[in-house]
Amino acid sequence: MTSKRLLEPQRAGDCTPEGGCTGQREPVTGKAFKTNTQLHEGAIRNLSKEISQNGHYHTSTRHYIHKKFACGREEEEPSSGGLLKHGCPAHRLVLNGFRVQDQTQVEARSPVRGPGEPACRLPSPEMPHPNTSSIIPVPHDRSPSGHADKEVMAATVLTTLSTSPLVLNPSSSASGVDLAGKAWKESLSASYSSSTSGNWSWDASDQSVPSTPSPPLSNDTGKSFLLSCQSDDNNEESESTHFLFEDPIPRKRKNSMKVMFKCLWKNCEKVLSTSSGIQRHIRTVHLGRNGDSDYSDGEEDFYYSEIEVNMDTLSEGLSNLTPTSPTTSGPPPVFPVLTCDVSRTEPANVIHTPLSQSAPSALCHIRTDHAYQGPMTQIRTVSIGEKRQPVNHTTVSKTHTNSTSTSKPTTGTRKPRGEAKKCRKVYGMEKKDLWCTACRWKKACQRFTD
DNA sequence: CTTGCCGGGCT
DNA sequence: AGCCCGGCAAG
């Protein structure tokens, strides 16, 4: 069953589209034509002025759209009734005229207006064949090229309907009508994806990352699309849609990881895809060497790092290179750039003062290893310094103050403990009363001085 | 740990 | 100035 139908639709020129099917029939059934006229009119109304001249296109477009729905239904119906096969669209109309109409309406609404709808609907139920006939013209025109036209038209319509995000499509479609399969394929795929998913970001990313994924996609898309059209299965369509969306993304991600080489030179965030490239860059730009010369002492190695880049991110990030590190991602960028960079680059160019040398270098290293510990290290350094000094300070400062006036000697000369026993010893704690005031006050005993 | 006492704070 | 105490250093 399905096979037959499928074949037929193809004949009609992708009868998939309702119109297409109807059109096909027409050839079979001359009647339909006239009767269909009414329907056509309605359709035309919906479509608008252009229809009169390009009626075919419009109809085709509509049909195309209808196809989706019709196709799905058709299949079902055919299963129920073999007769329907031949005139899939027409039959449908007759049998399910209302349904078809409804669908058409739904689809039609975007393209056209209400007025046409009623006319179309009424006729369709009553004159199912006519509808088909209306479509007929399209098939005629099509012939071999007709398919393409239809497709193109469909694409155009879709594009238009979907919105106009892809202005390109319209243009392409317009030109595409004339153009061969390629054009329509492209436009189709583009419009399709855009219309269906409306996932622009995705498309953009694809384009940005022209790598393998996108091409296959377009092809796949086209194929799947065609298949869906031919089969006229809603299911298939949905499936195809899935492929379109699901597949692409995964693929990208799969292939998205790439090794890049990032220049670590201060303020230079150059990222190249090859080590040789980055080395040359460093040699030439930063080391001021002759770029051509292969001579390399390996110094460049210190100025670039190998990074794994998620192409998705990269694509986004590349445009904004500044932030640097979507590529490098999180932590690395910050610490390496700030600390490492300085530490690495400085050594070569900057001479530290004796003091700075010891500490700073250490700091740098530490920082490099533990980005967020930077402050810690500082603290440490400070603390170390403080430790020593403070100790002296307290004593010194005090001493100083005192010393100035009285006594370095004091500090240094703490009165050696007198050998003589003192009040405390003599009287003991119990007889504290007997102690000399000095002793009571914890001062140098005045009673038993040495 | 004990003792002696300096340095300091509080009243 | 007197009183008191924390704390250090010598023993």
Coordinates of N, CA and C in Angstrom, one line a residue, chain A residues 104-307:
Chain A
T104 N -5.9 22.8 5.8 CA -5.6 23.8 4.8 C -5.7 25.1 5.5
Q105 N -6.9 25.2 6.1 CA -7.1 26.5 6.8 C -6.0 26.9 7.7
V106 N -5.7 25.9 8.5 CA -4.7 26.2 9.5 C -3.5 26.7 8.8
E107 N -3.1 25.9 7.9 CA -1.9 26.4 7.2 C -2.1 27.6 6.4
A108 N -3.3 27.7 5.8 CA -3.6 28.8 5.0 C -3.6 30.1 5.7
R109 N -4.1 30.0 7.0 CA -4.3 31.2 7.7 C -3.0 32.1 7.6
S110 N -1.9 31.5 7.8 CA -0.8 32.4 7.8 C -0.6 33.0 6.5
P111 N -0.7 32.2 5.5 CA -0.5 32.8 4.1 C -1.6 33.8 3.7
V112 N -2.8 33.4 3.9 CA -3.8 34.2 3.4 C -4.9 34.6 4.4
R113 N -6.0 34.9 3.9 CA -7.1 35.5 4.8 C -8.3 34.5 4.9
G114 N -9.2 35.0 5.6 CA -10.4 34.2 5.8 C -11.3 34.0 4.6
P115 N -11.5 35.0 3.8 CA -12.4 34.9 2.8 C -12.3 33.7 1.9
G116 N -11.1 33.4 1.6 CA -10.9 32.3 0.7 C -11.3 31.0 1.4
E117 N -11.0 31.0 2.7 CA -11.3 29.8 3.4 C -12.7 29.2 3.2
P118 N -13.6 30.0 3.5 CA -15.0 29.4 3.4 C -15.2 28.8 2.0
A119 N -14.9 29.6 1.0 CA -15.1 29.1 -0.3 C -14.4 27.8 -0.5
C120 N -13.2 27.8 -0.1 CA -12.4 26.5 -0.2 C -13.1 25.4 0.5
R121 N -13.4 25.7 1.7 CA -13.9 24.6 2.5 C -15.1 24.0 1.9
L122 N -16.1 24.9 1.7 CA -17.3 24.4 1.2 C -17.1 23.5 -0.1
P123 N -16.4 24.1 -1.0 CA -16.2 23.4 -2.2 C -15.5 22.0 -1.9
S124 N -14.5 22.1 -1.1 CA -13.8 20.9 -0.9 C -14.7 19.7 -0.5
P125 N -15.4 20.0 0.5 CA -16.3 18.9 1.0 C -17.2 18.4 -0.1
E126 N -17.8 19.4 -0.7 CA -18.7 19.1 -1.7 C -18.0 18.5 -3.0
M127 N -17.1 19.3 -3.3 CA -16.4 19.0 -4.6 C -14.9 18.6 -4.3
P128 N -14.8 17.6 -3.7 CA -13.4 17.1 -3.5 C -12.6 17.2 -4.7
H129 N -13.0 16.6 -5.7 CA -12.3 16.5 -6.9 C -11.8 17.9 -7.4
P130 N -12.7 18.8 -7.4 CA -12.3 20.1 -7.9 C -11.1 20.5 -7.2
N131 N -11.0 20.3 -5.9 CA -9.8 20.7 -5.2 C -8.6 20.1 -5.9
T132 N -8.7 18.9 -6.1 CA -7.6 18.2 -6.8 C -7.3 18.9 -8.1
S133 N -8.4 19.1 -8.8 CA -8.1 19.7 -10.1 C -7.4 21.0 -9.9
S134 N -7.9 21.8 -9.0 CA -7.2 23.1 -8.8 C -5.7 22.9 -8.7
I135 N -5.4 21.8 -8.0 CA -4.0 21.6 -7.9 C -3.4 21.2 -9.2
I136 N -4.2 20.6 -10.0 CA -3.8 20.0 -11.2 C -2.7 20.9 -12.0
P137 N -3.0 22.1 -12.1 CA -2.1 22.9 -12.9 C -0.7 22.7 -12.5
V138 N -0.5 22.7 -11.3 CA 0.9 22.5 -10.8 C 1.5 21.3 -11.5
P139 N 0.9 20.2 -11.3 CA 1.6 19.0 -11.9 C 1.9 19.2 -13.3
H140 N 1.0 19.8 -14.0 CA 1.3 20.0 -15.5 C 2.6 20.7 -15.7
D141 N 2.6 21.8 -15.0 CA 3.8 22.6 -15.2 C 5.1 21.9 -14.8
R142 N 4.9 21.2 -13.7 CA 6.1 20.6 -13.2 C 6.8 19.8 -14.2
S143 N 6.1 18.7 -14.6 CA 6.9 17.7 -15.3 C 8.1 17.4 -14.6
P144 N 9.2 17.2 -15.2 CA 10.4 16.9 -14.4 C 10.8 18.1 -13.6
S145 N 10.9 19.2 -14.2 CA 11.3 20.4 -13.5 C 10.3 20.8 -12.5
G146 N 9.1 20.4 -12.8 CA 8.0 20.7 -11.9 C 8.3 20.4 -10.5
H147 N 8.9 19.3 -10.2 CA 9.2 18.9 -8.9 C 10.0 20.0 -8.2
A148 N 11.0 20.3 -8.9 CA 11.9 21.3 -8.4 C 11.1 22.6 -8.1
D149 N 10.3 23.0 -9.0 CA 9.6 24.2 -8.8 C 8.7 24.0 -7.5
K150 N 8.0 23.0 -7.5 CA 7.2 22.8 -6.3 C 8.0 22.9 -5.1
E151 N 9.0 22.1 -5.1 CA 9.9 22.1 -3.9 C 10.3 23.5 -3.6
V152 N 10.8 24.2 -4.6 CA 11.2 25.5 -4.4 C 10.1 26.3 -3.8
M153 N 9.0 26.2 -4.4 CA 7.9 27.0 -3.9 C 7.6 26.6 -2.5
A154 N 7.6 25.4 -2.2 CA 7.3 24.9 -0.9 C 8.3 25.6 0.1
A155 N 9.5 25.5 -0.3 CA 10.6 26.1 0.5 C 10.2 27.6 0.7
T156 N 9.9 28.2 -0.3 CA 9.6 29.6 -0.2 C 8.5 29.9 0.7
V157 N 7.5 29.1 0.5 CA 6.3 29.3 1.4 C 6.7 29.1 2.8
L158 N 7.4 28.0 3.0 CA 7.8 27.6 4.3 C 8.5 28.8 4.9
T159 N 9.4 29.2 4.2 CA 10.3 30.3 4.6 C 9.4 31.5 5.0
T160 N 8.6 31.8 4.1 CA 7.7 33.0 4.4 C 6.9 32.7 5.6
L161 N 6.3 31.6 5.6 CA 5.4 31.2 6.7 C 6.2 31.2 8.0
S162 N 7.2 30.5 8.0 CA 8.0 30.3 9.2 C 8.2 31.7 9.9
T163 N 8.4 32.6 9.0 CA 8.7 34.0 9.5 C 9.6 34.4 8.4
S164 N 10.3 35.4 8.7 CA 11.2 35.7 7.6 C 12.6 35.7 8.0
P165 N 12.9 35.0 9.1 CA 14.2 35.1 9.6 C 15.2 35.0 8.5
L166 N 14.9 34.0 7.6 CA 15.9 33.8 6.6 C 15.5 34.7 5.4
V167 N 15.9 35.8 5.4 CA 15.6 36.7 4.2 C 16.2 36.1 3.0
L168 N 17.3 35.5 3.3 CA 18.1 34.8 2.3 C 17.3 33.9 1.5
N169 N 16.6 33.1 2.2 CA 15.8 32.1 1.6 C 14.9 32.7 0.5
P170 N 14.1 33.6 0.9 CA 13.2 34.2 -0.1 C 14.0 34.6 -1.3
S171 N 15.0 35.3 -1.1 CA 15.8 35.7 -2.2 C 16.3 34.5 -3.0
S172 N 16.9 33.6 -2.2 CA 17.4 32.4 -2.8 C 16.3 31.7 -3.5
S173 N 15.2 31.6 -2.7 CA 14.0 30.9 -3.3 C 13.6 31.5 -4.6
A174 N 13.5 32.8 -4.5 CA 13.1 33.5 -5.7 C 14.0 33.1 -6.9
S175 N 15.3 33.3 -6.6 CA 16.2 32.9 -7.6 C 16.2 31.4 -7.8
G176 N 16.0 30.8 -6.6 CA 16.1 29.4 -6.6 C 15.1 28.8 -7.5
V177 N 13.9 29.4 -7.6 CA 12.9 28.9 -8.5 C 13.5 28.6 -9.9
D178 N 14.2 29.6 -10.3 CA 14.9 29.4 -11.6 C 16.1 28.4 -11.4
L179 N 16.7 28.5 -10.3 CA 17.9 27.7 -10.2 C 17.5 26.2 -10.2
A180 N 18.6 25.5 -10.3 CA 18.4 24.0 -10.3 C 18.2 23.5 -8.9
G181 N 18.3 22.1 -8.8 CA 18.1 21.4 -7.6 C 18.9 22.0 -6.4
K182 N 20.1 22.3 -6.7 CA 21.0 22.8 -5.7 C 20.3 23.9 -4.9
A183 N 20.0 24.8 -5.6 CA 19.5 26.0 -5.0 C 18.3 25.6 -4.1
W184 N 17.4 24.9 -4.7 CA 16.2 24.6 -4.0 C 16.5 23.7 -2.8
K185 N 17.4 22.8 -3.0 CA 17.8 22.0 -1.9 C 18.3 22.9 -0.7
E186 N 19.2 23.7 -1.1 CA 19.8 24.6 0.0 C 18.7 25.4 0.7
S187 N 18.0 26.1 -0.2 CA 16.9 26.9 0.4 C 16.0 26.1 1.2
L188 N 15.7 24.9 0.6 CA 14.7 24.1 1.3 C 15.3 23.7 2.7
S189 N 16.4 23.2 2.6 CA 17.0 22.7 3.9 C 17.0 23.9 4.9
A190 N 17.5 25.0 4.4 CA 17.6 26.2 5.2 C 16.2 26.5 5.8
S191 N 15.3 26.7 4.9 CA 14.0 27.1 5.3 C 13.4 26.1 6.2
Y192 N 13.6 24.9 5.8 CA 13.0 23.8 6.6 C 13.5 23.9 8.0
S193 N 14.8 23.8 8.1 CA 15.3 23.8 9.5 C 14.9 25.0 10.2
S194 N 15.0 26.1 9.6 CA 14.6 27.4 10.3 C 13.2 27.3 10.7
S195 N 12.3 27.0 9.7 CA 10.9 27.0 10.0 C 10.6 26.0 11.1
T196 N 11.1 24.9 10.9 CA 10.7 23.8 11.8 C 11.2 24.1 13.2
S197 N 12.4 24.3 13.3 CA 13.0 24.4 14.6 C 12.9 25.9 15.0
G198 N 13.2 26.7 14.1 CA 13.3 28.1 14.5 C 14.5 28.3 15.3
N199 N 15.4 27.3 15.2 CA 16.6 27.4 16.0 C 17.7 28.1 15.3
W200 N 17.7 29.3 15.4 CA 18.6 30.1 14.6 C 20.0 29.9 15.1
S201 N 20.1 29.9 16.4 CA 21.4 29.9 17.0 C 22.2 28.7 16.4
W202 N 21.4 27.6 16.3 CA 22.0 26.4 15.9 C 22.6 26.6 14.5
D203 N 21.7 27.1 13.6 CA 22.2 27.3 12.2 C 23.4 28.1 12.2
A204 N 23.4 29.2 13.0 CA 24.5 30.1 13.0 C 25.7 29.3 13.4
S205 N 25.6 28.6 14.4 CA 26.8 27.9 14.9 C 27.3 27.0 13.8
D206 N 26.4 26.4 13.2 CA 26.8 25.5 12.1 C 27.6 26.2 11.1
Q207 N 27.1 27.3 10.7 CA 27.8 28.1 9.7 C 29.2 28.5 10.2
S208 N 29.1 28.9 11.4 CA 30.4 29.4 12.0 C 31.4 28.2 12.0
V209 N 30.9 27.1 12.2 CA 31.8 25.9 12.2 C 31.5 25.1 11.0
P210 N 32.0 25.5 10.0 CA 31.7 24.9 8.7 C 32.2 23.4 8.6
S211 N 32.9 23.0 9.6 CA 33.6 21.7 9.5 C 32.7 20.7 8.9
T212 N 32.9 19.5 9.3 CA 32.2 18.4 8.7 C 30.7 18.4 8.9
P213 N 30.3 18.7 10.1 CA 28.9 18.5 10.5 C 27.9 19.2 9.5
S214 N 28.1 20.4 9.3 CA 27.1 21.1 8.6 C 26.8 20.5 7.2
P215 N 27.8 20.3 6.4 CA 27.6 19.8 5.1 C 26.7 18.5 5.1
P216 N 27.1 17.5 5.9 CA 26.3 16.3 6.0 C 24.9 16.7 6.3
L217 N 24.8 17.6 7.2 CA 23.5 18.0 7.6 C 22.6 18.4 6.5
S218 N 23.2 19.3 5.8 CA 22.4 19.9 4.7 C 22.0 18.7 3.8
N219 N 22.9 17.8 3.5 CA 22.6 16.7 2.7 C 21.5 15.9 3.3
D220 N 21.8 15.5 4.5 CA 20.8 14.7 5.2 C 19.5 15.4 5.2
T221 N 19.5 16.6 5.5 CA 18.3 17.3 5.6 C 17.5 17.2 4.3
G222 N 18.3 17.4 3.3 CA 17.6 17.3 2.0 C 17.0 16.0 1.8
K223 N 17.9 15.0 2.0 CA 17.4 13.6 1.8 C 16.2 13.3 2.7
S224 N 16.4 13.6 3.9 CA 15.3 13.3 4.8 C 14.1 14.0 4.4
F225 N 14.3 15.2 4.0 CA 13.2 16.0 3.6 C 12.5 15.3 2.5
L226 N 13.3 15.0 1.5 CA 12.7 14.4 0.3 C 12.0 13.2 0.7
L227 N 12.7 12.4 1.5 CA 12.1 11.1 1.9 C 10.7 11.4 2.5
S228 N 10.7 12.3 3.4 CA 9.5 12.6 4.1 C 8.5 13.0 3.1
C229 N 8.8 13.8 2.2 CA 7.9 14.3 1.2 C 7.3 13.1 0.5
Q230 N 8.2 12.3 0.0 CA 7.8 11.2 -0.8 C 6.9 10.3 0.0
S231 N 7.4 9.9 1.1 CA 6.6 9.0 1.9 C 5.3 9.7 2.4
D232 N 5.4 11.0 2.5 CA 4.2 11.7 2.9 C 3.8 11.3 4.3
D233 N 4.8 10.9 5.1 CA 4.4 10.5 6.4 C 4.7 11.6 7.4
N234 N 3.7 11.8 8.2 CA 3.9 12.8 9.2 C 5.0 12.3 10.1
N235 N 4.9 11.0 10.4 CA 5.8 10.4 11.3 C 7.2 10.6 10.7
E236 N 7.3 10.3 9.5 CA 8.6 10.4 8.9 C 9.1 11.8 9.0
E237 N 8.3 12.7 8.8 CA 8.7 14.1 8.9 C 9.2 14.3 10.2
S238 N 8.4 14.0 11.2 CA 8.9 14.2 12.5 C 10.2 13.6 12.8
E239 N 10.4 12.4 12.3 CA 11.6 11.7 12.4 C 12.7 12.5 11.8
S240 N 12.4 12.9 10.6 CA 13.5 13.6 9.8 C 13.8 14.9 10.6
T241 N 12.8 15.5 11.1 CA 13.0 16.6 11.9 C 14.0 16.3 13.1
H242 N 13.7 15.2 13.7 CA 14.6 14.9 14.8 C 16.0 14.8 14.3
F243 N 16.1 14.1 13.2 CA 17.5 13.9 12.7 C 18.1 15.2 12.5
L244 N 17.3 16.1 11.9 CA 17.9 17.4 11.6 C 18.5 18.0 12.9
F245 N 17.7 18.0 13.9 CA 18.1 18.7 15.1 C 19.0 17.9 16.0
E246 N 18.5 16.7 16.2 CA 19.3 15.9 17.2 C 20.7 15.6 16.7
D247 N 20.7 15.0 15.5 CA 21.9 14.6 15.0 C 23.0 15.7 15.0
P248 N 22.6 16.7 14.4 CA 23.6 17.8 14.2 C 24.3 18.1 15.4
I249 N 23.6 18.4 16.4 CA 24.2 18.9 17.6 C 25.2 17.9 18.2
P250 N 24.7 16.6 18.3 CA 25.7 15.6 18.8 C 26.9 15.6 18.0
R251 N 26.7 15.6 16.7 CA 27.9 15.5 15.9 C 28.9 16.6 16.2
K252 N 28.3 17.7 16.2 CA 29.2 18.9 16.5 C 30.0 18.6 17.7
R253 N 29.3 18.3 18.8 CA 29.9 18.1 20.0 C 31.0 17.0 19.9
K254 N 30.7 16.0 19.2 CA 31.6 14.9 19.1 C 32.9 15.4 18.5
N255 N 32.8 16.2 17.4 CA 34.0 16.7 16.8 C 34.4 18.0 17.3
S256 N 33.7 18.4 18.3 CA 34.0 19.8 18.8 C 35.3 20.0 19.5
M257 N 35.8 18.9 20.1 CA 37.0 19.1 20.8 C 38.2 19.2 19.9
K258 N 39.0 20.3 20.1 CA 40.1 20.4 19.2 C 41.3 21.0 20.0
V259 N 42.4 20.6 19.7 CA 43.6 21.1 20.4 C 44.1 22.4 19.8
M260 N 44.2 23.4 20.6 CA 44.7 24.7 20.1 C 45.9 25.1 20.9
F261 N 46.6 26.1 20.4 CA 47.8 26.6 21.0 C 47.6 28.0 21.3
K262 N 47.7 28.3 22.6 CA 47.4 29.7 23.0 C 48.7 30.4 23.4
C263 N 48.9 31.6 22.9 CA 50.1 32.3 23.3 C 49.9 32.9 24.7
L264 N 50.8 32.7 25.5 CA 50.7 33.1 26.8 C 51.4 34.5 27.1
W265 N 51.9 35.0 26.0 CA 52.6 36.3 26.2 C 51.7 37.3 26.7
K266 N 52.2 38.1 27.6 CA 51.4 39.1 28.2 C 50.6 39.9 27.2
N267 N 49.3 40.0 27.5 CA 48.4 40.8 26.6 C 48.3 40.2 25.2
C268 N 48.8 39.0 25.1 CA 48.6 38.4 23.7 C 47.8 37.1 23.9
E269 N 46.7 37.1 23.3 CA 45.8 36.0 23.5 C 45.7 35.2 22.2
K270 N 46.7 35.3 21.4 CA 46.6 34.6 20.1 C 46.4 33.1 20.3
V271 N 45.5 32.6 19.5 CA 45.3 31.2 19.6 C 45.4 30.6 18.2
L272 N 46.3 29.7 18.1 CA 46.5 29.1 16.8 C 46.3 27.6 16.8
S273 N 46.0 27.0 15.7 CA 45.6 25.6 15.7 C 46.9 24.7 15.6
T274 N 48.0 25.3 15.3 CA 49.2 24.4 15.2 C 50.3 25.0 16.1
S275 N 51.1 24.0 16.6 CA 52.2 24.4 17.5 C 53.2 25.2 16.7
S276 N 53.4 24.8 15.5 CA 54.4 25.5 14.7 C 53.9 26.9 14.5
G277 N 52.7 27.0 14.2 CA 52.1 28.3 14.0 C 52.3 29.2 15.2
I278 N 52.0 28.7 16.4 CA 52.1 29.5 17.6 C 53.6 29.8 17.9
Q279 N 54.4 28.8 17.6 CA 55.8 29.1 17.8 C 56.3 30.2 16.9
R280 N 55.9 30.1 15.7 CA 56.3 31.1 14.8 C 55.8 32.5 15.2
H281 N 54.6 32.5 15.7 CA 54.0 33.7 16.2 C 54.8 34.3 17.3
I282 N 55.2 33.4 18.2 CA 55.9 33.9 19.4 C 57.3 34.4 18.9
R283 N 57.9 33.6 18.1 CA 59.2 33.9 17.6 C 59.2 35.2 16.9
T284 N 58.3 35.4 16.1 CA 58.2 36.6 15.2 C 57.8 37.8 16.0
V285 N 56.7 37.6 16.6 CA 56.0 38.8 17.2 C 56.7 39.1 18.6
H286 N 56.9 38.2 19.4 CA 57.3 38.4 20.7 C 58.8 38.4 20.9
L287 N 59.4 37.4 20.2 CA 60.9 37.3 20.4 C 61.7 38.1 19.4
G288 N 60.9 38.6 18.5 CA 61.6 39.4 17.5 C 62.6 38.7 16.6
R289 N 62.3 37.4 16.5 CA 63.2 36.7 15.6 C 62.7 36.6 14.2
N290 N 63.5 36.1 13.4 CA 63.1 36.0 12.0 C 62.1 34.8 11.9
G291 N 60.9 35.2 11.5 CA 59.8 34.3 11.5 C 60.1 33.1 10.6
D292 N 60.8 33.4 9.5 CA 61.0 32.3 8.5 C 62.0 31.2 9.0
S293 N 63.0 31.8 9.7 CA 64.0 30.8 10.2 C 63.4 29.7 11.0
D294 N 63.8 28.6 10.8 CA 63.3 27.5 11.6 C 64.0 27.4 12.9
Y295 N 65.0 28.2 13.0 CA 65.8 28.2 14.2 C 64.9 28.3 15.4
S296 N 65.1 27.4 16.3 CA 64.3 27.5 17.5 C 65.0 27.0 18.7
D297 N 65.2 27.7 19.7 CA 65.9 27.2 20.8 C 64.9 26.6 21.8
G298 N 63.7 26.5 21.4 CA 62.7 25.9 22.2 C 62.1 26.9 23.2
E299 N 62.6 28.1 23.1 CA 62.1 29.1 24.1 C 60.6 29.3 23.9
E300 N 60.2 29.2 22.7 CA 58.8 29.5 22.4 C 57.9 28.6 23.2
D301 N 58.4 27.5 23.5 CA 57.6 26.5 24.2 C 57.1 27.0 25.5
F302 N 57.8 27.9 26.0 CA 57.4 28.5 27.3 C 56.3 29.5 27.2
Y303 N 56.1 29.9 26.0 CA 55.2 31.1 25.9 C 53.9 30.7 25.3
Y304 N 53.7 29.4 25.1 CA 52.3 29.1 24.6 C 51.9 27.8 25.3
S305 N 50.6 27.6 25.4 CA 50.1 26.5 26.1 C 49.2 25.7 25.2
E306 N 49.1 24.5 25.4 CA 48.2 23.7 24.6 C 46.9 23.6 25.3
I307 N 45.8 23.9 24.5 CA 44.5 23.9 25.2 C 43.5 23.1 24.4

